[in-house]
Tab-separated table of C-alpha atoms and ligand atoms in Angstrom:
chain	number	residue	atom	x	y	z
L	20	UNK	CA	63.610	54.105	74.110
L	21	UNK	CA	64.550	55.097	77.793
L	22	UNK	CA	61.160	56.301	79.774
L	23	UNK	CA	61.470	59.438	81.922
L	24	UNK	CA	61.785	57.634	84.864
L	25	UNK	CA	63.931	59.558	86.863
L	26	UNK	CA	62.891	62.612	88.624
L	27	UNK	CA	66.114	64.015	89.146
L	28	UNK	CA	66.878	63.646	85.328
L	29	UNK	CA	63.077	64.867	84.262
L	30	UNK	CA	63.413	68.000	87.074
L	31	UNK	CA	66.684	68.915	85.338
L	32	UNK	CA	65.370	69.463	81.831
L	33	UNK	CA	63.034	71.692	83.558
L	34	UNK	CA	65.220	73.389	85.310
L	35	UNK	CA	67.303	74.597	82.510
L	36	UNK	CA	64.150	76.337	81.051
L	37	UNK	CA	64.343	79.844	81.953
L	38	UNK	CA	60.613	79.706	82.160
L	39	UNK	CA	60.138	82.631	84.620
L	40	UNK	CA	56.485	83.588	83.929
L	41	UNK	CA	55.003	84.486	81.591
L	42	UNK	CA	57.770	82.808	79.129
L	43	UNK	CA	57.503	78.931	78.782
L	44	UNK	CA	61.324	79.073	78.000
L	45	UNK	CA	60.986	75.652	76.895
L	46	UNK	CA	59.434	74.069	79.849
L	47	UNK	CA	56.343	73.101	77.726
L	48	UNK	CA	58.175	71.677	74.791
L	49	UNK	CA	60.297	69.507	77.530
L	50	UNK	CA	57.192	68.142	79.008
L	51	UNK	CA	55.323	67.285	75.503
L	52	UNK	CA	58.994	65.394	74.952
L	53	UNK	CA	58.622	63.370	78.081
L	54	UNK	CA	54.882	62.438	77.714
L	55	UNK	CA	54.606	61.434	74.198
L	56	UNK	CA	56.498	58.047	74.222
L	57	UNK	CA	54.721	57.328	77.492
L	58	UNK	CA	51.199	57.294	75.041
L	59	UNK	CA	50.058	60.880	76.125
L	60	UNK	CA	48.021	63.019	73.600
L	61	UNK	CA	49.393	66.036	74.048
L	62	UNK	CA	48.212	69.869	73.263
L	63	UNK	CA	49.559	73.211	73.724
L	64	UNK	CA	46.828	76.002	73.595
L	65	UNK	CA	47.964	79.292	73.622
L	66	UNK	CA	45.600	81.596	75.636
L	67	UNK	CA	45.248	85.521	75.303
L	68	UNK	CA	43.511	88.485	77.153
L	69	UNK	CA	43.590	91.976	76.322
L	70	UNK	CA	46.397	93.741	78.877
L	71	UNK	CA	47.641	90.617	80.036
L	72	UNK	CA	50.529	88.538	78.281
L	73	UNK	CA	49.704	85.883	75.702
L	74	UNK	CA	50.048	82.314	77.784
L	75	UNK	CA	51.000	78.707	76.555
L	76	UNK	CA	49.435	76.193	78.429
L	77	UNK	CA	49.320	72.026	78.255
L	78	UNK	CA	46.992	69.576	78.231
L	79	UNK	CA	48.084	65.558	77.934
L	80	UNK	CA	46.006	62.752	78.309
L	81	UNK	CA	46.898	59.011	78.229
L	82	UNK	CA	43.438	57.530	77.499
L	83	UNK	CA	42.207	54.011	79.072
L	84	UNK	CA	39.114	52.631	80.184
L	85	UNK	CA	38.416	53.392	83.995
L	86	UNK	CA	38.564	56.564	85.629
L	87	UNK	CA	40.215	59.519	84.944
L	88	UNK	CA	43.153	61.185	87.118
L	89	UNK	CA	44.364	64.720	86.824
L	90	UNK	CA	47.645	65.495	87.529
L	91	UNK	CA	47.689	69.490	87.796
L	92	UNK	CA	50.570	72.126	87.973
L	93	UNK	CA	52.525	75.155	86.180
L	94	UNK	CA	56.063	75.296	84.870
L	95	UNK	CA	56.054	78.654	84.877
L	96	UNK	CA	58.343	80.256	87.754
L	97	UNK	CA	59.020	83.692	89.558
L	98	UNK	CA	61.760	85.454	89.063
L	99	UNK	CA	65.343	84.768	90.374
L	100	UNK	CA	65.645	87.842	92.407
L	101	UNK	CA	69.507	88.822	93.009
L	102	UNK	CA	71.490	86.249	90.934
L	103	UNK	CA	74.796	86.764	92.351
L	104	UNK	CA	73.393	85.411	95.513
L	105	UNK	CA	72.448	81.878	94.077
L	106	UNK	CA	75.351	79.404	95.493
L	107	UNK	CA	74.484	77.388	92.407
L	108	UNK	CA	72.860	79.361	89.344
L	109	UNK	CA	69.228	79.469	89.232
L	110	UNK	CA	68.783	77.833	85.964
L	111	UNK	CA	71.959	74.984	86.162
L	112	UNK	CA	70.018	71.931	88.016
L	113	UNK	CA	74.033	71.692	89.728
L	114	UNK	CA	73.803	69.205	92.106
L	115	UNK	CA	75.709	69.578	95.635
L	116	UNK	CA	75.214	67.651	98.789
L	117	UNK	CA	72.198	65.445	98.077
L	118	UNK	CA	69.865	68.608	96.272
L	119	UNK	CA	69.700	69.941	93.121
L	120	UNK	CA	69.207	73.679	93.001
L	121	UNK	CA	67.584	75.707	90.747
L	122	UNK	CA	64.307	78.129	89.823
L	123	UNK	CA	60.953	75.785	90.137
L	124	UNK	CA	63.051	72.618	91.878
L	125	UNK	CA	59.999	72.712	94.494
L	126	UNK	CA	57.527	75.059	93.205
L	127	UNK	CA	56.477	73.408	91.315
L	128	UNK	CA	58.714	71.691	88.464
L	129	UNK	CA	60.023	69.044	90.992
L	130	UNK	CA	56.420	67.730	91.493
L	131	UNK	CA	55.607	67.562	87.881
L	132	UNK	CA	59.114	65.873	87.388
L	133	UNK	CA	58.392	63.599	90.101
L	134	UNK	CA	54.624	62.534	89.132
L	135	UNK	CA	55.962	62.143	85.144
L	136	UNK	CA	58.706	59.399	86.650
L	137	UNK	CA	55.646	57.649	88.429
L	138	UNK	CA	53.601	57.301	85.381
L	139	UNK	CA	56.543	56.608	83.247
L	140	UNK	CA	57.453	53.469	85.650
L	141	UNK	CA	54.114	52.648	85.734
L	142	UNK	CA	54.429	52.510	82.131
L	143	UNK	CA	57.285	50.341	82.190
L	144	UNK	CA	56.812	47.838	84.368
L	145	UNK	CA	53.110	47.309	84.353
L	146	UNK	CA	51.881	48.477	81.069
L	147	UNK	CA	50.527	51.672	82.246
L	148	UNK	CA	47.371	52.702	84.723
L	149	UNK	CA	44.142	50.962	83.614
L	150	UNK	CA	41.993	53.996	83.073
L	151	UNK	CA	43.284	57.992	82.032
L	152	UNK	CA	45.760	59.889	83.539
L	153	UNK	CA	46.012	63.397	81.863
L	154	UNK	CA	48.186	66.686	83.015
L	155	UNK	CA	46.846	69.960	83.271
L	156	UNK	CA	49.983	72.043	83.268
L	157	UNK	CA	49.719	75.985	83.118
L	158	UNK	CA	52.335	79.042	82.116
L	159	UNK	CA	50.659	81.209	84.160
L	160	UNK	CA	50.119	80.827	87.941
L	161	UNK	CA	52.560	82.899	89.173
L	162	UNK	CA	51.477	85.932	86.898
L	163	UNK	CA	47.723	86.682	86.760
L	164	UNK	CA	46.416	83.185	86.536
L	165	UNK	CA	43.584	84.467	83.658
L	166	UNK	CA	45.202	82.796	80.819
L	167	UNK	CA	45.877	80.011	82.591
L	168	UNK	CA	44.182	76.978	84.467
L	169	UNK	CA	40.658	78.509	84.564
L	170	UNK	CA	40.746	78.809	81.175
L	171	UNK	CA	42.817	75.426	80.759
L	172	UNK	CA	39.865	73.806	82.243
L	173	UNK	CA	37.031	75.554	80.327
L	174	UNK	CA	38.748	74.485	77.245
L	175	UNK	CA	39.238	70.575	77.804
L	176	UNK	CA	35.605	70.221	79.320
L	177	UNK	CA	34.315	71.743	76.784
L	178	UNK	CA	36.272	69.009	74.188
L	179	UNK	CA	33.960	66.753	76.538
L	180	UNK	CA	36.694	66.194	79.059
L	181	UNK	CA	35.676	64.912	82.639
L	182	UNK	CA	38.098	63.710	85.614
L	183	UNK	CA	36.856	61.970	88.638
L	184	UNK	CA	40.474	62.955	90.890
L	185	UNK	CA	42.838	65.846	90.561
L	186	UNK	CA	46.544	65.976	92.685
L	187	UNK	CA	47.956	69.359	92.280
L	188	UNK	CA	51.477	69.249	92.726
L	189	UNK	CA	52.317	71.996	94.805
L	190	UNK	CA	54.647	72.229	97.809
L	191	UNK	CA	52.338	71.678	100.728
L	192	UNK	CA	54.938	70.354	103.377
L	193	UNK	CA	56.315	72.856	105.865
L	194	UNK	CA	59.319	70.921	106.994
L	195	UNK	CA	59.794	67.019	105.962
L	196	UNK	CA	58.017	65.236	102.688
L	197	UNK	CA	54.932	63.855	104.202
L	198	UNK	CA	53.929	66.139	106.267
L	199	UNK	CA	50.646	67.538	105.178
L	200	UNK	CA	48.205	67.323	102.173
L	201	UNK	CA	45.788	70.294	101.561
L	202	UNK	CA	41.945	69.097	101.066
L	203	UNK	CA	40.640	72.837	100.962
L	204	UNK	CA	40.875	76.509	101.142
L	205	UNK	CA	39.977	79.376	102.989
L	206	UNK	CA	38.424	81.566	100.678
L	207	UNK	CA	39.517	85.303	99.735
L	208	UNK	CA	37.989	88.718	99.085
L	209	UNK	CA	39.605	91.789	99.105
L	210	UNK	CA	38.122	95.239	99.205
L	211	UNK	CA	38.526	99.080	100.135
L	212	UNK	CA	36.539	101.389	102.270
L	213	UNK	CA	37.007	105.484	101.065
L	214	UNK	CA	35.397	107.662	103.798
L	215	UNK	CA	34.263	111.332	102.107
L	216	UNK	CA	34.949	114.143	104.412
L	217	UNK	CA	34.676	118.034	104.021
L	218	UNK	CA	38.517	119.427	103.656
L	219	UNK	CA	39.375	122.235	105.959
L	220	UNK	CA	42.135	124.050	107.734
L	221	UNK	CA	43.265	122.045	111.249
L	222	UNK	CA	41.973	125.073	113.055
L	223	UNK	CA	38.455	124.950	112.490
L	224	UNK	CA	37.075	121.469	112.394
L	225	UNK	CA	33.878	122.142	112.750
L	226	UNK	CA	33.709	124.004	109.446
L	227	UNK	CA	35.322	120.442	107.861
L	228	UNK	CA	34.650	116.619	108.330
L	229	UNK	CA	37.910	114.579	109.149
L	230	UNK	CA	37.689	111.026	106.843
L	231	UNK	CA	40.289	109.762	108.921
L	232	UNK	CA	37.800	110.094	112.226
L	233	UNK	CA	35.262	108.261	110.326
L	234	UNK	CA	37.658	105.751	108.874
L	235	UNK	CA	39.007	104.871	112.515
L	236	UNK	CA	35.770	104.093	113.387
L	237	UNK	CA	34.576	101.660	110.021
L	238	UNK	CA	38.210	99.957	110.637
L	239	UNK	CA	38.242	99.143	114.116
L	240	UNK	CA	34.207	97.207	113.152
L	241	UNK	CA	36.213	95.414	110.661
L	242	UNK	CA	38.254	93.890	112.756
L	243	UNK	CA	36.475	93.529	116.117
L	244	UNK	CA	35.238	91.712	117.244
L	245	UNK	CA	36.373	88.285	115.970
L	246	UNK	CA	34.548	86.787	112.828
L	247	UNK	CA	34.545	83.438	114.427
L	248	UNK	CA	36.809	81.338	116.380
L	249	UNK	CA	37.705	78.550	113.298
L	250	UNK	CA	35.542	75.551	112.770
L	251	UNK	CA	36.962	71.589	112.452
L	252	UNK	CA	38.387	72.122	109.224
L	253	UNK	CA	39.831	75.316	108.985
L	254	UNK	CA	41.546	77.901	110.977
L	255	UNK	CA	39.273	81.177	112.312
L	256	UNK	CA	38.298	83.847	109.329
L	257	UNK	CA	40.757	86.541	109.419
L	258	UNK	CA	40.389	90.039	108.312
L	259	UNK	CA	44.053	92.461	107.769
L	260	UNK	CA	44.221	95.971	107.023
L	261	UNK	CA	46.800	96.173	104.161
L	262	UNK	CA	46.796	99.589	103.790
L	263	UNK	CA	45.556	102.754	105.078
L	264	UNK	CA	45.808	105.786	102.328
L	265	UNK	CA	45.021	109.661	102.701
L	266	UNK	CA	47.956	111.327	100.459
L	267	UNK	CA	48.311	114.453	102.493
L	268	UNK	CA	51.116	116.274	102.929
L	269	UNK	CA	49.760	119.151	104.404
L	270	UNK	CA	49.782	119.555	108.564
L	271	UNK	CA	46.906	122.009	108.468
L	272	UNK	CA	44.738	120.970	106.197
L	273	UNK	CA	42.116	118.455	106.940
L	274	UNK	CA	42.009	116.198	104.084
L	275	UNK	CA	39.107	115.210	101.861
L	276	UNK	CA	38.765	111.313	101.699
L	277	UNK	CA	40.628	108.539	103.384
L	278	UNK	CA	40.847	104.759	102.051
L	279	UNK	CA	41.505	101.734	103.620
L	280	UNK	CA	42.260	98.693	102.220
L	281	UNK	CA	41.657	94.897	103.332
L	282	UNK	CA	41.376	91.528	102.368
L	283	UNK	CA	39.309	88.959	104.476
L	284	UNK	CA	40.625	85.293	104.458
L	285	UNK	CA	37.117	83.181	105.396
L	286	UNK	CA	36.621	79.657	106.597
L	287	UNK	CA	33.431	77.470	105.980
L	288	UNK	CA	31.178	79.321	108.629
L	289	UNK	CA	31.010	81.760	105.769
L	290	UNK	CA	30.040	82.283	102.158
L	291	UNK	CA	31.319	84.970	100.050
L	292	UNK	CA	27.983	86.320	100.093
L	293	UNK	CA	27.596	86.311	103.953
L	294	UNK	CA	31.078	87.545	104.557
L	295	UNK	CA	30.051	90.697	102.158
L	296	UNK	CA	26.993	91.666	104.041
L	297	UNK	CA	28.479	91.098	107.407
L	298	UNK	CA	31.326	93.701	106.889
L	299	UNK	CA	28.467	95.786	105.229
L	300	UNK	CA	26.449	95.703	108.304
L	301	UNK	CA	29.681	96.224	110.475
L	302	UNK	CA	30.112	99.367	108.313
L	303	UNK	CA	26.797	100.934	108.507
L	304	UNK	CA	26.271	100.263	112.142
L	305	UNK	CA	29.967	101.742	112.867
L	306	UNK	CA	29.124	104.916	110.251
L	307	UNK	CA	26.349	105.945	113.475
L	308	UNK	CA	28.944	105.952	116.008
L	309	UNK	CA	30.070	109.083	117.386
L	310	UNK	CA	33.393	107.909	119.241
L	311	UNK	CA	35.380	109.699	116.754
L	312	UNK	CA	33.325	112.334	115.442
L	313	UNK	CA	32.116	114.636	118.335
L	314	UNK	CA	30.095	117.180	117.102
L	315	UNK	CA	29.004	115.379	113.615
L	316	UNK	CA	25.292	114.878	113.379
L	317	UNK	CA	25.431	112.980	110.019
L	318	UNK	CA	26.666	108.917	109.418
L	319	UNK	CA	29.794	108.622	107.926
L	320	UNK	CA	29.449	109.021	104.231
L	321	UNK	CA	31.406	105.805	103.054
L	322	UNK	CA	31.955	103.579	99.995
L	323	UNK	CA	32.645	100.369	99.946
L	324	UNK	CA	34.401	98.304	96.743
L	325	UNK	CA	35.275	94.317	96.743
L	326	UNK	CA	38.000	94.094	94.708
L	327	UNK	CA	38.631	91.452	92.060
L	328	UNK	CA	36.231	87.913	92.255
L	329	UNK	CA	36.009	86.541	95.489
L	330	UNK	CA	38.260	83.218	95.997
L	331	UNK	CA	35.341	80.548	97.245
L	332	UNK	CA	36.023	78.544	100.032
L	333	UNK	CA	36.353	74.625	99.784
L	334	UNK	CA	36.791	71.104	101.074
L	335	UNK	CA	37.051	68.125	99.343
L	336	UNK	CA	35.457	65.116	100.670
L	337	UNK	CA	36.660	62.292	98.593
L	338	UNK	CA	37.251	59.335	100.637
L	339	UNK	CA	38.826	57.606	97.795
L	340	UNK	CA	41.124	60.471	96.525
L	341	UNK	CA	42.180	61.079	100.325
L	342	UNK	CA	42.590	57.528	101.909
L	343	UNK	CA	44.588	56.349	98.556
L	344	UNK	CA	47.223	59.005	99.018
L	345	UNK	CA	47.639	59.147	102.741
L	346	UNK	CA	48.364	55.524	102.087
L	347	UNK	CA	50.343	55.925	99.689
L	348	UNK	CA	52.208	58.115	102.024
L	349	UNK	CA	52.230	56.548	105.077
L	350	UNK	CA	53.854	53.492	103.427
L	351	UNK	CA	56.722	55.687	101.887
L	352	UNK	CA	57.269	57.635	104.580
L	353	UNK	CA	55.963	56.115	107.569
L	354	UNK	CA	53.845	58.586	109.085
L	355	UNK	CA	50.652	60.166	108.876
L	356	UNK	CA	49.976	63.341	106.787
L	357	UNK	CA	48.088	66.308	108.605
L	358	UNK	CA	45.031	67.036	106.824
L	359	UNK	CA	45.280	70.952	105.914
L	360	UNK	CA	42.913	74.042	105.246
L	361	UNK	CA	46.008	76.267	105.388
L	362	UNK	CA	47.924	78.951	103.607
L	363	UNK	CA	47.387	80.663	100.430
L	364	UNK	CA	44.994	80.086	97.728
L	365	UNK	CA	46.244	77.501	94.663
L	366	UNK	CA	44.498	76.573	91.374
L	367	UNK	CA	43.138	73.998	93.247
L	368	UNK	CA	40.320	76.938	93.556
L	369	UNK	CA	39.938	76.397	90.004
L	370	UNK	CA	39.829	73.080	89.814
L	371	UNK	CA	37.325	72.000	92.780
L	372	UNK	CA	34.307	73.100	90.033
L	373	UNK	CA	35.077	69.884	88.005
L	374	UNK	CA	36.298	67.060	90.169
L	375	UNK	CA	37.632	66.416	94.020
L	376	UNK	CA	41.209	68.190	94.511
L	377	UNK	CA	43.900	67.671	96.881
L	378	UNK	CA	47.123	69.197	96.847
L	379	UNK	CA	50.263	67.224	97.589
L	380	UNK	CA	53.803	67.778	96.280
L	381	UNK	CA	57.609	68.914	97.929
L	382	UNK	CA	58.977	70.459	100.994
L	383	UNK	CA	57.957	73.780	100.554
L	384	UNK	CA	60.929	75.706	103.237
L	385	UNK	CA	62.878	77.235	99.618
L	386	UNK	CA	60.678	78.601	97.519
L	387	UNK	CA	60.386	81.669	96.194
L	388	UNK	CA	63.542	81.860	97.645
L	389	UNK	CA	67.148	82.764	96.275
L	390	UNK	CA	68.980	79.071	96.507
L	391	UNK	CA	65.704	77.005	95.661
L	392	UNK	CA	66.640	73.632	96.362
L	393	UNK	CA	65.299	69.938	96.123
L	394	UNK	CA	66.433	66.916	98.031
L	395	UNK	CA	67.227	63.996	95.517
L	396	UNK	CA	65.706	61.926	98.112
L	397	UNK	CA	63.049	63.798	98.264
L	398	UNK	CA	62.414	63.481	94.673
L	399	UNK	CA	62.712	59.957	94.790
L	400	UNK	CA	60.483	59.369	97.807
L	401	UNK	CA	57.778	62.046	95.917
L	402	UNK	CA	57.756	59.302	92.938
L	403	UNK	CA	57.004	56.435	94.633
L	404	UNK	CA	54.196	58.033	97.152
L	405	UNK	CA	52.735	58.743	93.433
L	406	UNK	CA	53.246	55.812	91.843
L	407	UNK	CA	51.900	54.094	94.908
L	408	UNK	CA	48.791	56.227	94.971
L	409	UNK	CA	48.408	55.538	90.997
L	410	UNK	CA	48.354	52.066	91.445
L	411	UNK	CA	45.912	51.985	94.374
L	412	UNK	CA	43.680	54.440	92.770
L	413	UNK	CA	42.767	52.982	89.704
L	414	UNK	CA	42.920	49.517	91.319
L	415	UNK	CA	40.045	50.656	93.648
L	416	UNK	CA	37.861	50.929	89.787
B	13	ZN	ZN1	53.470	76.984	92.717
């Protein structure tokens, strides 16, 4: 039987499945074909949620003795966008110039196609990696990410499953394959401040209370002065206004209440729980001032409501995991990798409860894009930084 061990073949099965989230559009089904005659175990729970869609997930494990590696990732995609744009169609894998384009070729089906090829060679010409490798893939992290990898991971550890390493495929390079691998995250919390006022015609403000006056003020202490100025790791905690909402249409009437909304991205100076009171203390001491609200004896009368769970922040420090693939990609590629903090959060969030994470897969530059494109070079290089890293990884016990 012929192995999967060519990326450009395994990316193009997985292409062609219209799997634009939440629909698994085959994607799944490919996959369990690839990994079974490689040895895997392989299951496909389907998770539900009241108000969100119904997701198919997978979880395969080739079992050994030795330690246990994680290969994590989605096959779910967004959507296309404006078809008739696509020089290639977004579901075709047509090849042109050295890259195959299509939905998912970087994010993320090319990394899953890739790190399938390495296990598959593996497979073939060495018998396979000493201890388990498994694959945590999800339907759903481009959707809402609750029926997906958090609850992926509940599930196998509570079958007993543990993994000492996870790679998360995703495209972390900015510009060339190599570039950088991401050891942690900023963490995330969004929330909204809604400033009660006294409505009132523009003529007589004394007889009203502006919100907006009182929201200028609770705004400008959440974003001066600077949380901090970044630490080694990570980049400085930074707060954006994402919206500012009063929903008046009227130019003489002084409106009611005023909301502004925000989300804080936090670096390891910070907890979620110290970023929360600081902006809570930056609130109440701003509420006093007067800057805005001449005349007003009382504090602002604000509310203040975090939004969603707070993303944690994280760094791995996993000298094994971390050494073993900038090795491994050093030696393919001949350079160093940056070690990142950056960008947006992944499921890596997820996953840094039950083992060390990194995050290392394509050249990110096309996705999400119309035309999203992967160099077959790339793929190929992509497959031998992880088959390298395999090897070393479980040879280090
Ligand atoms: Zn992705």
């Amino acid at each position: 039987m012929k192995l999967p061990t060519d990326p450009a073949a395994n990316l193009a099965t997985l292409i062609r499945c219209a799997s634009v989230t939440p629909a698994e559009g085959g994607a799944l089904a490919a996959l369990e074909g690839m990994l079974k005659p490689l040895g895997f175990s392989v299951e496909r729970p389907v998770f539900s949620e009241d108000g969100t869609p119904d997701i198919e997930n997978l979880y395969a494990r080739r079992s050994g003795n030795g330690p246990h590696l994680m290969f994590a990732g989605h096959t779910d995609v967004v959507p296309v966008g404006d078809e008739a744009s696509w020089t290639h169609p977004p579901f075709a894998a047509e090849i042109a110039k050295g890259e195959m384009y299509g939905r998912g070729a970087v994010d993320m089906k090319g990394g899953i196609a890739c790190f399938i090829a390495a296990v598959a060679r593996h497979v073939e010409n060495k018998g396979g990696p000493k201890g388990s490798v498994s694959l945590l893939i999800t339907g759903d992290e481009e959707g809402p990410a609750i029926n997906g990898t958090t609850k992926l991971l509940d599930w196998a550890a509570a079958k007993g499953e543990k993994w000492d390493a996870s790679i998360v495929g995703e495209p972390t390079n900015p510009d060339a394959l190599g570039d950088m691998i991401k050891i942690g995250r900023r963490g995330s919390m969004s929330g909204s401040v809604t400033v009660n006022g006294r409505q009132g015609h523009v003529a007589y403000p004394l007889l009203a209370d502006n919100p907006v006056r009182g929201l200028m003020s609770l705004v400008e202490a959440l974003l001066h002065p600077v949380f901090d100025k970044g630490t080694r790791d990570f980049q400085p905690t930074n707060l954006e206004v994402t919206s500012i909402d009063v929903g008046n249409p009227a130019t003489n009437v002084i409106p009611a209440k005023a909301t502004a909304t925000f989300n804080i991205r936090f670096n390891d100076t910070w907890t979620a729980e110290t970023v929360q009171a600081e902006i809570h203390n930056r609130l109440d001491q701003a509420a006093k001032r007067k800057k805005y609200r001449t005349g007003k004896k009382t504090p602002v009368d604000y509310e203040l409501v975090w939004r969603d769970r707070p993303s944690h922040v994280f760094l791995t420090r996993d000298d094994k995991l971390i050494d073993t693939l900038r090795g491994s990609i050093k030696a393919a590629v001949g350079k160093e990798p940056a070690l990142s903090t950056s960008g947006g959060t992944s499921d890596a969030r997820f996953i840094k409860d039950y083992c060390p994470v990194v995050e290392f897969g394509l050249v990110g530059k096309t996705m999400h894009m119309v035309d999203e494109r992967v160099a077959l070079a790339d793929l190929e290089t992509l497959t031998q930084i992880y088959q390298r890293f395999i090897e070393d990884w479980f040879e280090q016990g």
